Amino acid sequence: MRFIYKPYLFLLLLISTLSCTNKKDPTVKQQHNNALINETSPYLLQHAHNPVDWQAWGEQAHKEAKSEDKLMIVSIGYSSCHWCHVMEHESFEDTAVAKVMNSHYVPIKVDREERPDVDNIYMNAVQLMTGQGGWPLNVITLPDGRPVWGGTYFPKENWMDALQQIADIYAKNPEKLVEYADKLEQGLKGMGVIELQKGPLEFDKNLLTSSIASWSKSFDTIQGGMRRAPKFMMPNNYALLLRYGHQENDKNVTDFVHTTLQQMAFGGVYDQIGGGFSRYSTDMKWHVPHFEKMLYDNAQLLSLYSDAYLNRAEPLYKETVYGIVDFLKRDMLDTSGGFYSALDADSMNDKNQLEEGAFYVWTEEELRSLLGDDFPLFTEYYNINSYGLWEHNNYVLIRQDEDVDFIKEQNLDASAFAEKKENWHKILLEAREKRKAPRLDDKILTGWNGLTISGLAAAYKTFNEPEFLQLALKNARFIVDNQIKEDGSLYRTHKNGASTINAYLEDYASVIEGFIALYEVTTDRKWLKEAENLTNFALKHFKNVENGMLYFTSDQDPELIIRNVEYQDNVIPASNSIMANNLFKLGHITFNEPYVEQSGKMLLNVSKEINTYPGGYSNWLDLMLNFTNPFYEVVITGNQAEEKLEELNRTYLPNAIIATMNNPEEYLDLFESRWDDDNTWIYICTNRTCQRPVASVKEALPLLKN
């Protein structure tokens, strides 16, 4: 929940008079190594030569702050954050700024992707203080880590003035900051409090329909997404809406989802030449992106476009899925099988200056030179005109037509046009590869790789492309071999051959989800067992005994000022909502009723808040559909089970989980007494009660009602 805590006003009034001028004081640059030089995070290493005496988050920095009675500056960002780079250049590379920071504070740099637990606490604090948040996130804390002031990006002069004034307050009237920290701490503890809800696990379908109805008032039915800019993809929002429209036969919702997916894939937010999506669009038509590319977006969009293809077999969706995989293989895949985290928005332009989007944009002259006689047709297809023009005479490629319509309008041969389009991409990709590429954040994050396993498994399930499965399996083996410790816990990060940092609930939840997806498409019991082991570890070490929810950090981690419960869905679904869905699925596959019961209790705990902001609870609403509508265990047994599974996978079945037995040695309770040496059978079951088995997918599908 987001609310504003009023006692911060005296600090806001304090800084309200700060000058907004940005005088051009000379910046003295010199080679300097601070403590970050020994870190592995690309974001921290970007700051290793700042004159600021940065330290990484940890015991040493906190010990220094307490022993010297200094305030701390906790500055949080990530490697592909554009405004993080701007503030670094303006402030953190400046020796005058560094002198103030080093003299009065213990400066700490945090990579939010490595330490989302720290980021979450201070983001909540800044949202309480200011009503908004973002990155870079800059917070001043007492020596014990409790926040007293913060914000996002600050111009240099504002930053300097604020630092000096807060240092003066702490020197002359420290009790004022301590008093404020006490009050803010209580506000933080009040955020995200989940009360245990008692009662039967019964859910009113009207909550679903009313939530979707209120949400739909914000739908942009023409250009897709919400009626605002910037536009974020929010894959779990559209996954829920796709499922809801399908199961409830709501054509308006279904059409809205497909409009959104089409417009996203047409837009510049999708890399028309190299594949893959940028993080968000700055405008209403999905044209000009914020050019950073994140693994977590592309992993989830793989799943979304693959499922959407099963719902409506649009060639554009298949093209988009294959494009995302091409991008992941070319730019994000480590030789170990893990996937890197992100590509920066900024890259070097032809003047050797960092510029947002420089790697991806084109001038008309470049395109004419590269494409020759094909330029006029290319112009029509990718809008090298006022519609596709961005700034500085650069174009961001954007489509407006499906290929079938464009071919008809231009009176083209379909196969000849497909060949032309492939050739365009080849020419421009080769030309683009000669440019200086955006910076790569090459750390491997366990949770984001879990999302990628799910995405690749979904793509394999839909398109039966063997390479997709091989990529998913190699990724999963990487996690088993490198990220699972001897005690069954997970590491968060991997870089340069070393795994570090205890994993968070989002890592466990996403990997479990990925392993369940792998089990469904491979029939390999190993992945189900791995999922169960990680689930049991998470339930033991993350559980909040008071309400049945799960903390974001485990009981093996050092204590922070707050131990948070993450339950609101964002661009990545909340770790609790993913875990609740995992528990439901595992409970149905393994006949583990306590799993299903806990899943329902977790949903019950948050159900009263759902209608206040449906977009922030989309993954919970997806789970609710499992309780309000029929949910099926589909059991396939027999020597031809894998062939039946492949056929069944061509159908969109969001309300079913599939367990396959292709040899009599495999065992799950679901399979008991169902093996037949002579026949392959499909059982459609609900809560352990099965209908008479059928021999064909054609016979099975009518039994799977919405």
XYZ file of C-alpha atoms in Angstrom:
706
model
C 0.000 0.000 0.000
C 1.193 3.550 -0.669
C 0.416 6.344 1.772
C 2.090 9.536 2.967
C 3.337 9.858 6.515
C 3.022 13.470 7.670
C 5.826 13.983 10.245
C 8.386 14.252 7.475
C 7.173 17.782 6.719
C 9.812 19.550 8.767
C 12.559 18.009 6.648
C 10.735 18.806 3.427
C 10.309 22.390 4.583
C 13.996 22.427 5.401
C 15.002 21.599 1.859
C 12.153 23.425 0.090
C 14.259 26.554 -0.138
C 17.138 24.798 -1.852
C 18.186 26.437 -5.092
C 17.277 24.673 -8.328
C 20.152 26.280 -10.167
C 22.804 24.017 -11.597
C 25.993 26.075 -11.672
C 28.766 24.742 -13.841
C 31.459 24.325 -11.215
C 34.520 22.594 -12.679
C 34.727 18.897 -11.918
C 38.163 17.581 -11.183
C 38.543 14.006 -12.381
C 41.298 11.779 -11.158
C 41.910 8.074 -10.882
C 40.691 6.916 -7.509
C 39.872 3.486 -6.177
C 37.342 3.066 -3.386
C 36.206 -0.114 -1.645
C 33.853 -1.019 -4.504
C 36.857 -2.059 -6.615
C 36.640 -5.478 -4.932
C 32.956 -6.047 -5.750
C 31.548 -8.091 -8.636
C 28.318 -6.158 -9.297
C 28.644 -4.186 -12.569
C 26.689 -1.336 -10.986
C 28.997 -1.115 -7.984
C 32.053 -1.399 -10.208
C 30.796 1.566 -12.254
C 31.307 3.635 -9.079
C 34.629 2.090 -8.034
C 36.639 5.087 -9.309
C 34.400 7.822 -7.911
C 36.159 10.138 -5.437
C 33.332 9.257 -3.043
C 34.535 6.689 -0.484
C 31.772 4.249 -1.332
C 31.424 0.983 0.516
C 29.140 -1.916 -0.284
C 26.237 -2.658 2.045
C 27.510 -4.799 4.873
C 28.825 -5.124 8.403
C 31.957 -3.039 7.843
C 30.105 0.080 6.686
C 27.572 -0.135 9.507
C 30.308 -0.687 12.088
C 32.152 2.409 10.831
C 29.001 4.554 10.978
C 28.321 3.533 14.575
C 31.902 3.823 15.808
C 32.342 7.278 14.226
C 28.744 8.359 14.935
C 28.203 9.309 11.303
C 25.033 9.421 9.270
C 24.973 7.039 6.305
C 24.124 7.781 2.695
C 22.495 4.734 1.159
C 22.477 5.249 -2.612
C 20.644 2.571 -4.576
C 20.461 1.917 -8.315
C 21.216 -0.607 -11.018
C 23.582 -0.810 -13.950
C 21.121 0.000 -16.748
C 19.508 2.955 -14.926
C 19.874 6.105 -17.060
C 19.303 8.662 -14.285
C 21.682 6.751 -12.017
C 24.394 7.447 -14.591
C 23.366 11.103 -14.812
C 23.620 11.639 -11.064
C 26.917 9.802 -10.935
C 28.390 12.083 -13.590
C 26.993 15.282 -12.077
C 27.596 14.551 -8.396
C 29.519 11.414 -7.535
C 32.399 12.139 -9.935
C 32.717 15.657 -8.525
C 35.463 16.083 -5.906
C 33.646 18.912 -4.115
C 30.542 16.755 -3.666
C 32.691 13.820 -2.633
C 34.389 15.926 0.041
C 31.052 16.697 1.696
C 29.882 13.101 1.451
C 33.131 11.668 2.823
C 33.498 14.204 5.626
C 30.053 13.952 7.158
C 28.717 10.558 6.063
C 29.510 6.928 5.471
C 28.533 6.530 1.780
C 27.100 3.130 0.829
C 26.308 1.962 -2.704
C 23.681 -0.744 -3.255
C 22.826 -2.683 -6.408
C 19.074 -3.060 -6.037
C 19.146 -6.212 -8.156
C 21.593 -7.879 -5.779
C 19.933 -6.546 -2.636
C 16.199 -6.112 -3.292
C 15.628 -6.491 0.466
C 17.557 -3.293 1.190
C 15.997 -1.515 -1.777
C 12.488 -2.447 -0.642
C 12.927 -0.961 2.819
C 14.336 2.361 1.660
C 11.954 2.619 -1.289
C 9.069 2.275 1.161
C 10.659 4.955 3.329
C 10.988 7.413 0.445
C 7.418 6.707 -0.648
C 6.241 7.445 2.882
C 8.264 10.668 2.960
C 7.473 11.984 -0.516
C 4.592 9.951 -1.945
C 6.721 8.702 -4.823
C 9.856 6.725 -5.587
C 12.234 5.561 -8.276
C 15.913 5.183 -9.071
C 18.453 6.364 -8.288
C 17.212 6.109 -4.715
C 19.193 8.212 -2.243
C 18.500 7.985 1.486
C 20.198 9.441 4.546
C 20.018 7.265 7.642
C 21.094 7.313 11.249
C 24.127 5.175 12.105
C 21.713 2.342 12.968
C 20.279 2.382 9.430
C 16.934 4.033 10.157
C 16.058 6.550 7.428
C 15.553 10.263 8.075
C 15.533 11.811 4.588
C 15.507 10.696 0.977
C 14.479 11.062 -2.623
C 15.438 9.998 -6.113
C 17.503 12.030 -8.583
C 18.896 15.360 -7.318
C 20.783 17.992 -9.344
C 24.239 18.602 -7.886
C 23.492 21.886 -6.129
C 20.341 20.530 -4.483
C 22.208 17.423 -3.372
C 25.097 19.425 -1.899
C 22.816 21.815 -0.029
C 20.693 19.002 1.415
C 23.760 17.081 2.596
C 25.227 20.111 4.313
C 21.995 21.144 6.013
C 21.188 17.641 7.289
C 24.765 17.249 8.549
C 24.330 20.556 10.426
C 21.093 19.332 12.006
C 22.781 16.136 13.143
C 25.709 18.064 14.593
C 23.576 20.611 16.469
C 20.218 18.912 17.113
C 20.605 15.160 16.573
C 17.546 14.467 18.729
C 15.352 15.940 15.961
C 16.550 13.327 13.489
C 16.253 10.554 16.080
C 12.685 11.617 16.869
C 11.818 11.655 13.192
C 13.446 8.264 12.619
C 11.354 6.797 15.454
C 8.144 8.016 13.860
C 9.137 6.954 10.360
C 10.095 3.521 11.650
C 6.589 3.069 13.014
C 5.195 4.100 9.651
C 7.396 1.540 7.917
C 6.290 -1.197 10.287
C 2.692 -0.336 9.471
C 3.239 -0.814 5.759
C 2.373 -4.169 4.270
C 0.909 -5.572 7.461
C -1.169 -8.615 6.575
C -3.780 -9.631 9.098
C -4.691 -13.283 9.374
C -8.130 -13.814 7.871
C -10.107 -16.669 9.357
C -12.965 -18.520 7.764
C -13.689 -21.046 5.040
C -11.609 -20.987 1.863
C -14.521 -19.820 -0.247
C -14.079 -17.039 -2.757
C -16.797 -14.928 -4.321
C -16.630 -14.844 -8.096
C -18.196 -11.398 -7.953
C -14.890 -10.109 -6.586
C -13.223 -11.246 -9.809
C -15.805 -9.725 -12.102
C -16.044 -6.435 -10.188
C -12.241 -6.120 -10.071
C -11.933 -6.631 -13.821
C -14.843 -4.257 -14.462
C -13.281 -1.420 -12.456
C -9.851 -2.088 -13.935
C -11.210 -2.051 -17.492
C -12.106 1.631 -17.161
C -8.382 2.319 -17.581
C -7.914 0.117 -20.674
C -6.679 1.772 -23.864
C -8.696 -0.301 -26.322
C -7.150 1.427 -29.346
C -3.403 1.290 -28.647
C -3.417 -1.278 -25.866
C -2.128 -1.030 -22.340
C -3.456 1.548 -19.910
C -4.590 5.020 -20.924
C -1.439 6.768 -19.769
C 2.231 7.187 -20.538
C 4.739 5.840 -19.872
C 3.400 2.395 -20.735
C 4.877 -0.630 -19.017
C 4.395 -4.170 -20.319
C 3.303 -5.702 -16.976
C 3.182 -9.280 -18.340
C 1.362 -10.821 -15.365
C -1.475 -8.299 -15.787
C -2.122 -9.452 -19.332
C -1.589 -13.130 -18.495
C -4.434 -12.836 -15.982
C -6.669 -10.900 -18.371
C -5.995 -13.420 -21.158
C -7.014 -16.256 -18.863
C -10.053 -14.391 -17.515
C -11.311 -13.500 -20.984
C -10.866 -17.108 -22.099
C -12.505 -18.777 -19.098
C -15.338 -16.280 -18.722
C -15.954 -15.952 -22.475
C -15.448 -12.192 -22.147
C -14.686 -11.137 -25.706
C -14.021 -7.505 -24.785
C -11.271 -8.420 -22.327
C -9.789 -10.985 -24.719
C -9.754 -8.503 -27.596
C -8.129 -5.872 -25.379
C -5.299 -8.246 -24.490
C -4.689 -9.121 -28.131
C -4.761 -5.450 -29.128
C -2.150 -4.756 -26.450
C 0.098 -7.608 -27.529
C -0.154 -6.600 -31.181
C 0.641 -2.943 -30.523
C 3.558 -3.814 -28.240
C 5.058 -6.090 -30.892
C 4.489 -3.431 -33.581
C 6.109 -0.681 -31.525
C 9.638 0.519 -31.029
C 9.491 -0.902 -27.518
C 10.123 -4.187 -29.344
C 13.511 -4.302 -31.067
C 12.327 -4.794 -34.662
C 15.813 -5.776 -35.853
C 17.346 -7.754 -32.990
C 14.336 -9.020 -31.059
C 13.510 -8.564 -27.395
C 11.651 -5.825 -25.528
C 12.867 -2.705 -23.796
C 11.576 -1.948 -20.327
C 8.776 0.489 -21.192
C 7.459 2.970 -23.725
C 7.689 6.683 -23.036
C 4.619 7.432 -25.173
C 1.081 6.183 -25.732
C 1.738 4.219 -28.941
C 4.575 1.960 -27.672
C 6.964 3.799 -29.999
C 9.949 5.275 -28.170
C 11.211 3.047 -25.387
C 13.416 3.625 -22.425
C 16.008 1.524 -24.189
C 17.264 -0.690 -21.350
C 16.488 -4.375 -21.876
C 15.785 -6.465 -18.793
C 15.849 -10.249 -18.550
C 12.771 -10.363 -16.324
C 10.593 -8.559 -18.891
C 11.629 -10.761 -21.780
C 11.345 -13.970 -19.754
C 7.747 -13.214 -18.807
C 6.831 -11.964 -22.268
C 7.983 -15.305 -23.675
C 5.316 -16.970 -21.557
C 2.676 -14.380 -22.382
C 3.101 -14.414 -26.167
C 3.325 -18.221 -26.199
C 0.044 -18.552 -24.278
C -1.565 -15.869 -26.430
C -0.648 -17.846 -29.550
C -2.537 -20.848 -28.167
C -5.525 -18.598 -27.560
C -5.330 -16.964 -31.002
C -2.735 -18.258 -33.464
C -1.409 -14.923 -34.717
C 1.804 -15.251 -36.791
C 3.010 -12.024 -35.137
C 3.123 -13.789 -31.772
C 5.251 -16.618 -33.083
C 7.596 -14.131 -34.747
C 7.852 -12.222 -31.459
C 8.626 -15.329 -29.386
C 11.357 -16.431 -31.780
C 12.725 -12.873 -31.782
C 12.936 -12.800 -27.974
C 14.780 -16.129 -27.948
C 17.195 -14.867 -30.618
C 17.917 -11.825 -28.458
C 18.453 -13.949 -25.343
C 20.839 -16.314 -27.150
C 22.818 -13.536 -28.841
C 23.109 -10.960 -26.054
C 22.220 -12.522 -22.700
C 23.374 -16.148 -22.618
C 26.423 -17.150 -20.606
C 28.387 -20.244 -21.603
C 27.303 -21.802 -18.290
C 23.664 -21.799 -19.387
C 22.672 -18.911 -17.141
C 21.291 -15.654 -18.516
C 22.649 -12.190 -17.768
C 20.541 -9.474 -16.179
C 20.322 -6.418 -18.437
C 21.548 -4.213 -21.254
C 21.996 -0.514 -20.576
C 19.788 2.137 -22.156
C 22.829 4.249 -23.017
C 25.510 3.552 -25.604
C 28.159 5.528 -27.469
C 26.954 7.628 -30.402
C 29.036 8.608 -33.438
C 30.546 11.465 -31.404
C 31.783 8.942 -28.840
C 29.365 10.269 -26.233
C 26.952 8.215 -24.162
C 23.449 8.702 -25.510
C 20.220 6.919 -24.726
C 19.162 4.588 -27.543
C 22.143 5.372 -29.813
C 22.682 1.671 -30.552
C 19.128 1.142 -31.800
C 18.109 4.214 -33.837
C 18.613 5.022 -37.523
C 18.855 8.069 -39.740
C 17.175 8.152 -43.126
C 20.571 8.474 -44.793
C 21.895 5.338 -43.098
C 18.867 3.327 -44.145
C 18.995 4.549 -47.752
C 22.641 3.599 -47.982
C 22.198 0.156 -46.449
C 18.962 -0.891 -48.145
C 19.326 0.599 -51.613
C 16.351 -0.110 -53.854
C 14.433 -1.687 -50.967
C 14.374 1.564 -49.006
C 10.941 2.778 -50.262
C 9.226 -0.483 -49.269
C 11.085 -0.570 -45.955
C 9.922 3.002 -45.344
C 6.289 1.989 -45.789
C 6.638 -1.044 -43.524
C 8.652 0.545 -40.678
C 7.357 4.130 -40.970
C 10.423 6.142 -41.885
C 8.186 9.193 -41.820
C 6.690 11.572 -39.266
C 5.021 8.654 -37.461
C 8.357 6.923 -36.802
C 10.511 10.026 -36.258
C 11.944 10.474 -32.760
C 14.530 13.240 -32.157
C 17.736 14.540 -33.735
C 16.493 13.168 -37.093
C 16.610 9.632 -35.702
C 13.969 7.034 -36.387
C 12.749 4.306 -34.045
C 11.317 1.543 -36.225
C 7.597 0.984 -35.701
C 5.019 -1.028 -37.601
C 1.313 -0.376 -38.127
C 0.159 -3.368 -40.173
C 0.017 -7.120 -39.935
C 2.121 -8.714 -42.665
C -0.904 -10.195 -44.421
C -2.500 -6.740 -44.706
C 0.720 -5.050 -45.796
C 1.330 -7.687 -48.459
C -2.181 -7.215 -49.812
C -1.967 -3.424 -49.764
C 1.410 -3.413 -51.545
C 0.393 -6.207 -53.953
C 3.359 -8.373 -52.916
C 4.111 -12.063 -53.040
C 4.033 -13.419 -49.461
C 7.105 -15.634 -49.683
C 9.104 -12.977 -51.543
C 8.218 -10.390 -48.885
C 9.202 -12.755 -46.063
C 12.574 -13.191 -47.767
C 12.986 -9.426 -48.153
C 12.136 -8.828 -44.504
C 14.646 -11.431 -43.354
C 17.291 -9.816 -45.549
C 16.533 -6.348 -44.132
C 17.015 -7.655 -40.627
C 20.272 -9.346 -41.560
C 21.688 -6.208 -43.214
C 20.715 -3.884 -40.380
C 21.768 -6.271 -37.632
C 25.218 -6.616 -39.214
C 25.490 -2.835 -39.500
C 24.340 -2.354 -35.925
C 26.844 -4.874 -34.578
C 29.619 -2.539 -35.809
C 28.425 0.124 -33.372
C 29.535 0.250 -29.756
C 27.104 -1.966 -27.876
C 25.309 -0.914 -24.687
C 26.944 -1.933 -21.439
C 26.021 -5.416 -20.270
C 25.140 -6.273 -16.687
C 26.591 -9.772 -16.711
C 25.611 -10.914 -13.259
C 23.272 -13.917 -13.256
C 20.290 -13.595 -10.910
C 18.665 -16.820 -9.762
C 15.088 -15.552 -9.654
C 15.195 -13.918 -13.076
C 16.631 -17.140 -14.497
C 13.745 -19.010 -12.902
C 11.372 -16.743 -14.835
C 13.360 -17.503 -17.986
C 12.998 -21.259 -17.473
C 9.223 -20.769 -17.268
C 9.247 -18.616 -20.410
C 11.310 -21.072 -22.440
C 9.187 -23.994 -21.223
C 6.031 -22.147 -22.302
C 7.570 -21.395 -25.703
C 8.549 -25.050 -26.137
C 5.082 -26.180 -25.051
C 3.450 -23.959 -27.678
C 5.820 -24.295 -30.637
C 7.476 -27.670 -29.953
C 10.847 -26.137 -30.832
C 13.565 -28.461 -29.419
C 16.073 -25.620 -28.989
C 13.726 -23.844 -26.574
C 13.637 -26.910 -24.338
C 17.408 -27.359 -24.497
C 17.938 -23.751 -23.409
C 15.493 -24.224 -20.525
C 17.136 -27.465 -19.409
C 20.644 -26.006 -19.564
C 19.468 -23.027 -17.543
C 17.840 -25.297 -14.949
C 20.957 -27.466 -14.676
C 23.015 -24.322 -14.167
C 20.842 -23.446 -11.158
C 21.027 -26.966 -9.714
C 24.796 -27.180 -10.210
C 25.740 -23.659 -9.110
C 22.976 -21.966 -7.126
C 21.693 -24.684 -4.792
C 23.811 -25.069 -1.670
C 24.435 -28.297 0.236
C 21.784 -27.387 2.824
C 19.158 -26.980 0.075
C 19.128 -23.190 0.094
C 19.771 -20.954 -2.898
C 22.282 -18.304 -3.820
C 20.968 -15.057 -5.314
C 23.780 -14.135 -7.718
C 26.480 -15.715 -9.869
C 29.338 -13.910 -11.598
C 32.868 -14.793 -12.664
C 32.355 -18.396 -11.622
C 31.330 -17.563 -8.048
C 27.892 -17.685 -6.432
C 27.140 -15.206 -3.654
C 24.401 -13.664 -1.463
C 21.631 -15.694 0.147
C 18.601 -15.870 -2.100
C 15.327 -14.106 -1.366
C 11.795 -15.428 -1.547
C 11.468 -14.185 -5.142
C 14.365 -16.460 -6.135
C 12.793 -19.529 -4.544
C 9.339 -18.729 -5.917
C 10.499 -18.131 -9.494
C 12.782 -21.176 -9.624
C 10.083 -23.441 -8.165
C 7.649 -22.126 -10.769
C 10.215 -22.796 -13.513
C 10.902 -26.344 -12.297
C 7.162 -27.131 -12.193
C 6.874 -25.869 -15.775
C 9.829 -28.047 -16.789
C 8.228 -31.096 -15.197
C 5.055 -30.528 -17.186
C 6.830 -30.386 -20.547
C 9.559 -32.993 -19.949
C 7.689 -35.522 -17.730
C 10.976 -35.781 -15.778
C 10.198 -36.386 -12.098
C 13.573 -34.807 -11.166
C 12.227 -31.299 -11.682
C 9.176 -31.942 -9.560
C 11.400 -33.240 -6.762
C 13.673 -30.185 -7.006
C 10.587 -27.958 -6.784
C 9.335 -29.800 -3.693
C 12.723 -29.549 -1.956
C 12.956 -25.800 -2.514
C 9.339 -25.349 -1.422
C 9.910 -27.171 1.847
C 13.036 -25.116 2.524
C 11.149 -21.870 1.852
C 8.247 -22.862 4.100
C 10.677 -23.626 6.920
C 12.884 -20.544 6.665
C 10.630 -17.766 5.310
C 7.264 -18.414 6.963
C 5.511 -15.805 9.074
C 3.852 -17.938 11.741
C 1.387 -15.192 12.634
C -0.430 -15.042 9.307
C 0.913 -17.845 7.095
C 2.495 -15.458 4.587
C 6.195 -15.649 3.722
C 8.843 -13.060 4.509
C 11.020 -11.726 1.704
C 14.193 -12.662 3.614
C 14.998 -15.945 5.329
C 15.734 -16.536 8.992
C 19.342 -17.215 7.943
C 19.916 -13.589 6.859
C 21.230 -10.764 9.059
C 18.382 -8.682 10.455
C 17.469 -5.413 8.765
C 15.445 -2.637 10.377
C 12.263 -4.202 8.946
C 11.471 -7.746 7.774
C 9.100 -7.252 4.877
C 6.349 -9.381 3.378
C 6.095 -8.757 -0.379
C 2.540 -9.373 -1.531
C 1.594 -6.734 -4.111
C 2.292 -7.707 -7.719
C 4.487 -5.458 -9.791
C 6.237 -5.988 -13.141
C 7.431 -9.214 -11.500
C 4.593 -10.782 -9.512
C 4.947 -10.637 -5.739
C 6.997 -13.473 -4.315
C 4.059 -14.454 -2.103
C 1.631 -14.649 -5.020
C 4.047 -16.812 -7.024
C 4.548 -19.080 -4.007
C 0.806 -19.350 -3.407
C 0.331 -20.443 -7.024
C 3.226 -22.891 -6.679
C 1.712 -24.411 -3.534
C -1.617 -24.834 -5.299
C -0.057 -26.613 -8.291
C 2.296 -28.792 -6.260
C -0.524 -29.676 -3.912
C -2.626 -30.909 -6.811
C 0.192 -32.860 -8.468
C 1.483 -34.510 -5.302
C -1.791 -34.810 -3.368
C -0.366 -32.529 -0.669
C -3.523 -31.035 0.813
C -1.661 -28.769 3.316
C -0.009 -27.040 0.332
C -3.393 -26.325 -1.244
C -4.798 -25.179 2.083
C -1.927 -22.754 2.699
C -2.307 -21.409 -0.830
C -5.952 -20.665 -0.113
C -5.173 -19.055 3.243
C -2.611 -16.762 1.650
C -5.172 -15.713 -0.953
C -7.793 -15.161 1.744
C -5.376 -12.886 3.620
C -5.042 -10.471 0.689
C -8.517 -10.825 -0.835
C -9.959 -7.782 0.943
C -7.428 -5.493 -0.737
C -7.746 -6.793 -4.296
C -10.592 -4.553 -5.396
C -8.710 -1.415 -4.349
C -6.082 -1.907 -7.045
C -6.678 -4.987 -9.255
C -3.542 -4.369 -11.346
C -1.460 -4.852 -8.225
C -3.033 -8.238 -7.506
C -3.249 -9.841 -10.938
C -1.318 -12.965 -9.964
C -3.570 -13.388 -6.928
C -6.605 -13.057 -9.199
C -5.104 -15.768 -11.390
C -4.969 -17.996 -8.309
C -8.520 -17.052 -7.381
C -9.721 -18.415 -10.729
C -8.398 -21.804 -9.576
C -10.749 -21.666 -6.586
C -13.823 -20.137 -8.246
C -13.718 -22.174 -11.479
C -13.000 -25.830 -12.194
C -9.318 -26.744 -11.963
C -8.124 -30.019 -13.475
C -5.370 -32.525 -12.982
C -4.781 -34.058 -16.397
C -3.092 -37.445 -16.121
C -1.669 -39.146 -19.212
C -0.381 -42.722 -18.820
C 0.913 -45.236 -21.325
C 3.596 -45.909 -23.889
C 2.320 -43.123 -26.155
C 1.952 -40.586 -23.346
C 4.510 -38.119 -24.715
C 2.795 -38.021 -28.108
C -0.554 -37.298 -26.421
C 1.087 -34.613 -24.303
C 2.526 -32.907 -27.381
C -0.919 -32.865 -28.983
C -2.626 -31.609 -25.825
C -0.094 -28.798 -25.496
C -1.458 -27.200 -28.661
C -4.501 -26.103 -26.630
C -4.648 -23.180 -24.195
C -5.431 -24.792 -20.825
C -4.774 -22.237 -18.066
C -6.954 -24.124 -15.570
C -5.124 -27.445 -15.651
C -1.863 -29.017 -14.615
C -0.569 -32.006 -16.548
C 1.209 -35.055 -15.147
C 2.514 -37.629 -17.611
C 3.608 -41.246 -16.997
C 5.368 -42.906 -19.922
C 6.809 -45.887 -18.082
C 5.453 -48.018 -15.216
C 8.456 -47.328 -12.968
C 7.471 -43.696 -12.410
C 5.296 -43.054 -9.407
C 3.035 -40.330 -8.102
C -0.188 -40.850 -6.180
C -1.887 -39.422 -9.265
C -0.678 -42.424 -11.275
C -1.848 -45.150 -8.912
C -3.554 -48.059 -10.733
C -3.583 -46.151 -14.023
C -0.840 -47.850 -16.039
C -1.942 -49.996 -18.980
C 0.685 -51.893 -20.999
C -1.540 -51.960 -24.056
C -3.187 -48.533 -24.096
C -2.481 -44.866 -23.458
C -5.179 -43.158 -21.437
C -6.014 -39.550 -20.596
C -7.680 -38.980 -17.229
C -9.433 -35.695 -16.466
C -9.559 -35.264 -12.699
C -10.797 -32.653 -10.228
C -9.676 -32.819 -6.603
C -8.535 -36.437 -7.008
C -11.808 -37.556 -8.588
C -11.396 -38.654 -12.199
C -13.803 -39.133 -15.036
C -13.657 -42.271 -17.139
C -10.395 -42.261 -19.116
C -10.411 -41.471 -22.812
C -7.989 -42.562 -25.506
C -7.644 -39.350 -27.537
C -7.057 -35.650 -27.025
C -10.136 -34.981 -29.131
C -12.237 -36.834 -26.552
C -10.462 -35.211 -23.608
C -10.848 -31.562 -24.539
C -14.660 -31.361 -24.128
C -14.212 -32.642 -20.560
C -12.037 -29.619 -19.690
C -14.647 -26.966 -19.077
C -13.832 -23.393 -18.163
